[in-house]
Amino acid sequence: KEPAATIVEMLKDVTSYEGEDAVFECRLSRETTQDAQWFLGDVPLQSNEMNEIRVQGARHSLILRKVTLEDSGSISFKVGQHMSAA
């Protein structure tokens, strides 16, 4: 069983204007096959035309496209027992 990955670079708060993209990034201690999940408030996010979720090695990114006021709130990233929020 692989050891659990931890979050070594936490999410940073992002301010963006309506119509812009908001980019959130965090980095794990290593590449992992563990389930990683992004949330807006309590809602799990999926990759679609409004949200782009990328994984490049140990770096995980979330791009919210053309944000609106309804998108404001807490973004969180969870992997295993670890969580970061912005």
mmCIF file of N, CA and C in Angstrom:
data_model
loop_
_atom_site.group_PDB
_atom_site.id
_atom_site.type_symbol
_atom_site.label_atom_id
_atom_site.label_comp_id
_atom_site.label_asym_id
_atom_site.label_seq_id
_atom_site.Cartn_x
_atom_site.Cartn_y
_atom_site.Cartn_z
ATOM 1 N N LYS A 1 0.855 -1.195 0.000
ATOM 2 C CA LYS A 1 0.000 0.000 0.000
ATOM 3 C C LYS A 1 0.888 1.240 0.000
ATOM 4 N N GLU A 2 0.556 2.185 -0.868
ATOM 5 C CA GLU A 2 1.405 3.371 -0.966
ATOM 6 C C GLU A 2 1.205 4.296 0.237
ATOM 7 N N PRO A 3 2.287 4.974 0.683
ATOM 8 C CA PRO A 3 2.117 5.936 1.788
ATOM 9 C C PRO A 3 1.263 7.112 1.321
ATOM 10 N N ALA A 4 0.556 7.717 2.255
ATOM 11 C CA ALA A 4 -0.345 8.822 1.895
ATOM 12 C C ALA A 4 0.455 10.051 1.469
ATOM 13 N N ALA A 5 -0.021 10.702 0.441
ATOM 14 C CA ALA A 5 0.589 11.968 0.017
ATOM 15 C C ALA A 5 0.095 13.071 0.938
ATOM 16 N N THR A 6 0.955 14.050 1.182
ATOM 17 C CA THR A 6 0.546 15.215 1.964
ATOM 18 C C THR A 6 0.636 16.451 1.075
ATOM 19 N N ILE A 7 -0.032 17.501 1.495
ATOM 20 C CA ILE A 7 -0.020 18.753 0.732
ATOM 21 C C ILE A 7 1.163 19.580 1.200
ATOM 22 N N VAL A 8 2.127 19.855 0.306
ATOM 23 C CA VAL A 8 3.318 20.607 0.701
ATOM 24 C C VAL A 8 3.238 22.069 0.263
ATOM 25 N N GLU A 9 2.401 22.365 -0.714
ATOM 26 C CA GLU A 9 2.198 23.758 -1.122
ATOM 27 C C GLU A 9 0.700 24.008 -1.100
ATOM 28 N N MET A 10 0.257 24.801 -0.128
ATOM 29 C CA MET A 10 -1.170 25.017 0.094
ATOM 30 C C MET A 10 -1.770 25.946 -0.961
ATOM 31 N N LEU A 11 -3.093 25.913 -1.044
ATOM 32 C CA LEU A 11 -3.803 26.836 -1.929
ATOM 33 C C LEU A 11 -3.612 28.264 -1.439
ATOM 34 N N LYS A 12 -3.601 29.200 -2.375
ATOM 35 C CA LYS A 12 -3.531 30.620 -2.034
ATOM 36 C C LYS A 12 -4.845 31.283 -2.435
ATOM 37 N N ASP A 13 -5.248 32.293 -1.647
ATOM 38 C CA ASP A 13 -6.468 33.025 -1.986
ATOM 39 C C ASP A 13 -6.293 33.716 -3.332
ATOM 40 N N VAL A 14 -7.358 33.722 -4.122
ATOM 41 C CA VAL A 14 -7.330 34.323 -5.448
ATOM 42 C C VAL A 14 -8.477 35.324 -5.544
ATOM 43 N N THR A 15 -8.165 36.512 -6.039
ATOM 44 C CA THR A 15 -9.194 37.501 -6.319
ATOM 45 C C THR A 15 -9.254 37.695 -7.817
ATOM 46 N N SER A 16 -10.440 37.580 -8.373
ATOM 47 C CA SER A 16 -10.565 37.804 -9.819
ATOM 48 C C SER A 16 -11.869 38.542 -10.087
ATOM 49 N N TYR A 17 -11.937 39.143 -11.258
ATOM 50 C CA TYR A 17 -13.109 39.903 -11.653
ATOM 51 C C TYR A 17 -14.032 39.047 -12.496
ATOM 52 N N GLU A 18 -15.327 39.414 -12.481
ATOM 53 C CA GLU A 18 -16.315 38.686 -13.264
ATOM 54 C C GLU A 18 -15.851 38.560 -14.713
ATOM 55 N N GLY A 19 -15.959 37.357 -15.255
ATOM 56 C CA GLY A 19 -15.559 37.123 -16.632
ATOM 57 C C GLY A 19 -14.127 36.642 -16.786
ATOM 58 N N GLU A 20 -13.321 36.767 -15.725
ATOM 59 C CA GLU A 20 -11.935 36.288 -15.767
ATOM 60 C C GLU A 20 -11.869 34.826 -15.327
ATOM 61 N N ASP A 21 -10.717 34.199 -15.560
ATOM 62 C CA ASP A 21 -10.472 32.853 -15.052
ATOM 63 C C ASP A 21 -9.784 32.959 -13.690
ATOM 64 N N ALA A 22 -10.127 32.070 -12.789
ATOM 65 C CA ALA A 22 -9.467 31.985 -11.483
ATOM 66 C C ALA A 22 -8.692 30.676 -11.445
ATOM 67 N N VAL A 23 -7.412 30.745 -11.064
ATOM 68 C CA VAL A 23 -6.553 29.556 -11.070
ATOM 69 C C VAL A 23 -6.094 29.253 -9.642
ATOM 70 N N PHE A 24 -6.309 28.017 -9.225
ATOM 71 C CA PHE A 24 -5.883 27.553 -7.916
ATOM 72 C C PHE A 24 -4.907 26.404 -8.118
ATOM 73 N N GLU A 25 -3.816 26.397 -7.336
ATOM 74 C CA GLU A 25 -2.811 25.337 -7.461
ATOM 75 C C GLU A 25 -2.357 24.887 -6.087
ATOM 76 N N CYS A 26 -2.083 23.601 -5.969
ATOM 77 C CA CYS A 26 -1.379 23.120 -4.784
ATOM 78 C C CYS A 26 -0.491 21.967 -5.212
ATOM 79 N N ARG A 27 0.479 21.671 -4.368
ATOM 80 C CA ARG A 27 1.456 20.643 -4.707
ATOM 81 C C ARG A 27 1.483 19.610 -3.589
ATOM 82 N N LEU A 28 1.534 18.347 -4.003
ATOM 83 C CA LEU A 28 1.587 17.250 -3.041
ATOM 84 C C LEU A 28 3.032 16.827 -2.808
ATOM 85 N N SER A 29 3.231 16.053 -1.766
ATOM 86 C CA SER A 29 4.575 15.584 -1.429
ATOM 87 C C SER A 29 5.111 14.631 -2.494
ATOM 88 N N ARG A 30 4.224 14.041 -3.266
ATOM 89 C CA ARG A 30 4.655 13.140 -4.338
ATOM 90 C C ARG A 30 3.475 12.864 -5.252
ATOM 91 N N GLU A 31 3.780 12.273 -6.408
ATOM 92 C CA GLU A 31 2.701 11.844 -7.291
ATOM 93 C C GLU A 31 1.958 10.720 -6.592
ATOM 94 N N THR A 32 0.664 10.647 -6.810
ATOM 95 C CA THR A 32 -0.136 9.663 -6.082
ATOM 96 C C THR A 32 -1.276 9.164 -6.953
ATOM 97 N N THR A 33 -1.730 7.968 -6.660
ATOM 98 C CA THR A 33 -2.928 7.442 -7.305
ATOM 99 C C THR A 33 -4.143 7.657 -6.403
ATOM 100 N N GLN A 34 -3.904 8.239 -5.226
ATOM 101 C CA GLN A 34 -5.004 8.515 -4.299
ATOM 102 C C GLN A 34 -6.025 9.442 -4.949
ATOM 103 N N ASP A 35 -7.261 9.320 -4.511
ATOM 104 C CA ASP A 35 -8.295 10.220 -5.007
ATOM 105 C C ASP A 35 -8.040 11.628 -4.489
ATOM 106 N N ALA A 36 -7.984 12.569 -5.405
ATOM 107 C CA ALA A 36 -7.889 13.984 -5.051
ATOM 108 C C ALA A 36 -9.168 14.632 -5.554
ATOM 109 N N GLN A 37 -9.728 15.559 -4.782
ATOM 110 C CA GLN A 37 -11.006 16.158 -5.148
ATOM 111 C C GLN A 37 -10.999 17.645 -4.846
ATOM 112 N N TRP A 38 -11.535 18.437 -5.772
ATOM 113 C CA TRP A 38 -11.721 19.875 -5.601
ATOM 114 C C TRP A 38 -13.173 20.140 -5.217
ATOM 115 N N PHE A 39 -13.389 21.175 -4.386
ATOM 116 C CA PHE A 39 -14.742 21.553 -3.962
ATOM 117 C C PHE A 39 -14.910 23.063 -4.053
ATOM 118 N N LEU A 40 -16.117 23.504 -4.422
ATOM 119 C CA LEU A 40 -16.531 24.905 -4.285
ATOM 120 C C LEU A 40 -17.587 24.875 -3.204
ATOM 121 N N GLY A 41 -17.243 25.409 -2.023
ATOM 122 C CA GLY A 41 -18.110 25.227 -0.860
ATOM 123 C C GLY A 41 -18.141 23.737 -0.541
ATOM 124 N N ASP A 42 -19.352 23.142 -0.513
ATOM 125 C CA ASP A 42 -19.484 21.701 -0.258
ATOM 126 C C ASP A 42 -19.693 20.908 -1.540
ATOM 127 N N VAL A 43 -19.662 21.576 -2.689
ATOM 128 C CA VAL A 43 -19.990 20.919 -3.958
ATOM 129 C C VAL A 43 -18.721 20.386 -4.625
ATOM 130 N N PRO A 44 -18.647 19.070 -4.846
ATOM 131 C CA PRO A 44 -17.475 18.528 -5.546
ATOM 132 C C PRO A 44 -17.452 19.017 -6.996
ATOM 133 N N LEU A 45 -16.273 19.380 -7.479
ATOM 134 C CA LEU A 45 -16.139 19.885 -8.840
ATOM 135 C C LEU A 45 -15.637 18.800 -9.772
ATOM 136 N N GLN A 46 -16.154 18.809 -10.991
ATOM 137 C CA GLN A 46 -15.709 17.897 -12.043
ATOM 138 C C GLN A 46 -15.102 18.739 -13.153
ATOM 139 N N SER A 47 -14.254 18.138 -13.947
ATOM 140 C CA SER A 47 -13.710 18.826 -15.119
ATOM 141 C C SER A 47 -14.809 18.919 -16.172
ATOM 142 N N ASN A 48 -15.134 20.134 -16.602
ATOM 143 C CA ASN A 48 -16.139 20.333 -17.647
ATOM 144 C C ASN A 48 -15.853 21.656 -18.337
ATOM 145 N N GLU A 49 -16.827 22.209 -19.053
ATOM 146 C CA GLU A 49 -16.539 23.448 -19.804
ATOM 147 C C GLU A 49 -16.326 24.653 -18.888
ATOM 148 N N MET A 50 -16.775 24.581 -17.654
ATOM 149 C CA MET A 50 -16.606 25.707 -16.722
ATOM 150 C C MET A 50 -15.408 25.526 -15.787
ATOM 151 N N ASN A 51 -15.026 24.288 -15.525
ATOM 152 C CA ASN A 51 -13.927 23.999 -14.601
ATOM 153 C C ASN A 51 -12.932 23.092 -15.297
ATOM 154 N N GLU A 52 -11.662 23.451 -15.214
ATOM 155 C CA GLU A 52 -10.636 22.566 -15.757
ATOM 156 C C GLU A 52 -9.771 22.084 -14.607
ATOM 157 N N ILE A 53 -9.697 20.772 -14.450
ATOM 158 C CA ILE A 53 -8.882 20.171 -13.394
ATOM 159 C C ILE A 53 -7.696 19.506 -14.069
ATOM 160 N N ARG A 54 -6.505 19.894 -13.632
ATOM 161 C CA ARG A 54 -5.276 19.366 -14.226
ATOM 162 C C ARG A 54 -4.408 18.721 -13.155
ATOM 163 N N VAL A 55 -3.714 17.674 -13.560
ATOM 164 C CA VAL A 55 -2.715 17.043 -12.693
ATOM 165 C C VAL A 55 -1.441 16.922 -13.514
ATOM 166 N N GLN A 56 -0.380 17.558 -13.030
ATOM 167 C CA GLN A 56 0.930 17.465 -13.674
ATOM 168 C C GLN A 56 1.898 16.981 -12.615
ATOM 169 N N GLY A 57 2.134 15.680 -12.591
ATOM 170 C CA GLY A 57 2.989 15.124 -11.547
ATOM 171 C C GLY A 57 2.342 15.310 -10.187
ATOM 172 N N ALA A 58 3.046 15.999 -9.293
ATOM 173 C CA ALA A 58 2.527 16.231 -7.943
ATOM 174 C C ALA A 58 1.754 17.542 -7.844
ATOM 175 N N ARG A 59 1.678 18.305 -8.951
ATOM 176 C CA ARG A 59 0.981 19.592 -8.937
ATOM 177 C C ARG A 59 -0.450 19.415 -9.432
ATOM 178 N N HIS A 60 -1.389 19.898 -8.627
ATOM 179 C CA HIS A 60 -2.809 19.819 -8.968
ATOM 180 C C HIS A 60 -3.334 21.236 -9.169
ATOM 181 N N SER A 61 -4.055 21.456 -10.270
ATOM 182 C CA SER A 61 -4.565 22.790 -10.599
ATOM 183 C C SER A 61 -6.065 22.736 -10.875
ATOM 184 N N LEU A 62 -6.720 23.822 -10.513
ATOM 185 C CA LEU A 62 -8.137 24.012 -10.825
ATOM 186 C C LEU A 62 -8.263 25.367 -11.495
ATOM 187 N N ILE A 63 -8.880 25.401 -12.673
ATOM 188 C CA ILE A 63 -9.135 26.659 -13.368
ATOM 189 C C ILE A 63 -10.649 26.827 -13.468
ATOM 190 N N LEU A 64 -11.157 27.885 -12.829
ATOM 191 C CA LEU A 64 -12.574 28.224 -12.961
ATOM 192 C C LEU A 64 -12.673 29.227 -14.102
ATOM 193 N N ARG A 65 -13.365 28.872 -15.152
ATOM 194 C CA ARG A 65 -13.438 29.713 -16.343
ATOM 195 C C ARG A 65 -14.533 30.768 -16.223
ATOM 196 N N LYS A 66 -14.192 31.995 -16.635
ATOM 197 C CA LYS A 66 -15.163 33.100 -16.705
ATOM 198 C C LYS A 66 -16.051 33.141 -15.450
ATOM 199 N N VAL A 67 -15.406 33.405 -14.326
ATOM 200 C CA VAL A 67 -16.113 33.365 -13.044
ATOM 201 C C VAL A 67 -17.226 34.411 -12.982
ATOM 202 N N THR A 68 -18.236 34.084 -12.192
ATOM 203 C CA THR A 68 -19.332 35.015 -11.911
ATOM 204 C C THR A 68 -19.379 35.222 -10.402
ATOM 205 N N LEU A 69 -20.220 36.136 -9.952
ATOM 206 C CA LEU A 69 -20.348 36.379 -8.514
ATOM 207 C C LEU A 69 -20.786 35.111 -7.784
ATOM 208 N N GLU A 70 -21.553 34.250 -8.469
ATOM 209 C CA GLU A 70 -22.015 33.011 -7.840
ATOM 210 C C GLU A 70 -20.857 32.052 -7.536
ATOM 211 N N ASP A 71 -19.721 32.254 -8.207
ATOM 212 C CA ASP A 71 -18.572 31.382 -7.985
ATOM 213 C C ASP A 71 -17.764 31.776 -6.753
ATOM 214 N N SER A 72 -18.090 32.928 -6.143
ATOM 215 C CA SER A 72 -17.294 33.338 -4.989
ATOM 216 C C SER A 72 -17.575 32.398 -3.822
ATOM 217 N N GLY A 73 -16.566 32.185 -3.012
ATOM 218 C CA GLY A 73 -16.713 31.296 -1.872
ATOM 219 C C GLY A 73 -15.425 30.539 -1.639
ATOM 220 N N SER A 74 -15.536 29.496 -0.864
ATOM 221 C CA SER A 74 -14.362 28.729 -0.476
ATOM 222 C C SER A 74 -14.085 27.617 -1.489
ATOM 223 N N ILE A 75 -12.846 27.576 -1.958
ATOM 224 C CA ILE A 75 -12.377 26.475 -2.803
ATOM 225 C C ILE A 75 -11.522 25.591 -1.908
ATOM 226 N N SER A 76 -11.755 24.292 -1.961
ATOM 227 C CA SER A 76 -10.901 23.404 -1.172
ATOM 228 C C SER A 76 -10.441 22.228 -2.016
ATOM 229 N N PHE A 77 -9.323 21.681 -1.604
ATOM 230 C CA PHE A 77 -8.704 20.545 -2.271
ATOM 231 C C PHE A 77 -8.437 19.501 -1.207
ATOM 232 N N LYS A 78 -8.891 18.272 -1.446
ATOM 233 C CA LYS A 78 -8.700 17.207 -0.460
ATOM 234 C C LYS A 78 -8.002 16.028 -1.114
ATOM 235 N N VAL A 79 -7.059 15.472 -0.394
ATOM 236 C CA VAL A 79 -6.422 14.221 -0.807
ATOM 237 C C VAL A 79 -6.232 13.407 0.470
ATOM 238 N N GLY A 80 -6.797 12.213 0.511
ATOM 239 C CA GLY A 80 -6.728 11.404 1.735
ATOM 240 C C GLY A 80 -7.309 12.165 2.911
ATOM 241 N N GLN A 81 -6.532 12.262 4.001
ATOM 242 C CA GLN A 81 -6.971 12.975 5.197
ATOM 243 C C GLN A 81 -6.567 14.448 5.184
ATOM 244 N N HIS A 82 -5.928 14.904 4.106
ATOM 245 C CA HIS A 82 -5.367 16.248 4.064
ATOM 246 C C HIS A 82 -6.257 17.168 3.243
ATOM 247 N N MET A 83 -6.329 18.455 3.665
ATOM 248 C CA MET A 83 -7.158 19.423 2.966
ATOM 249 C C MET A 83 -6.487 20.786 2.987
ATOM 250 N N SER A 84 -6.691 21.542 1.908
ATOM 251 C CA SER A 84 -6.251 22.930 1.856
ATOM 252 C C SER A 84 -7.425 23.731 1.310
ATOM 253 N N ALA A 85 -7.600 24.966 1.769
ATOM 254 C CA ALA A 85 -8.729 25.794 1.315
ATOM 255 C C ALA A 85 -8.254 27.218 1.059
ATOM 256 N N ALA A 86 -8.964 27.891 0.159
ATOM 257 C CA ALA A 86 -8.688 29.293 -0.147
ATOM 258 C C ALA A 86 -10.003 29.993 -0.441
#
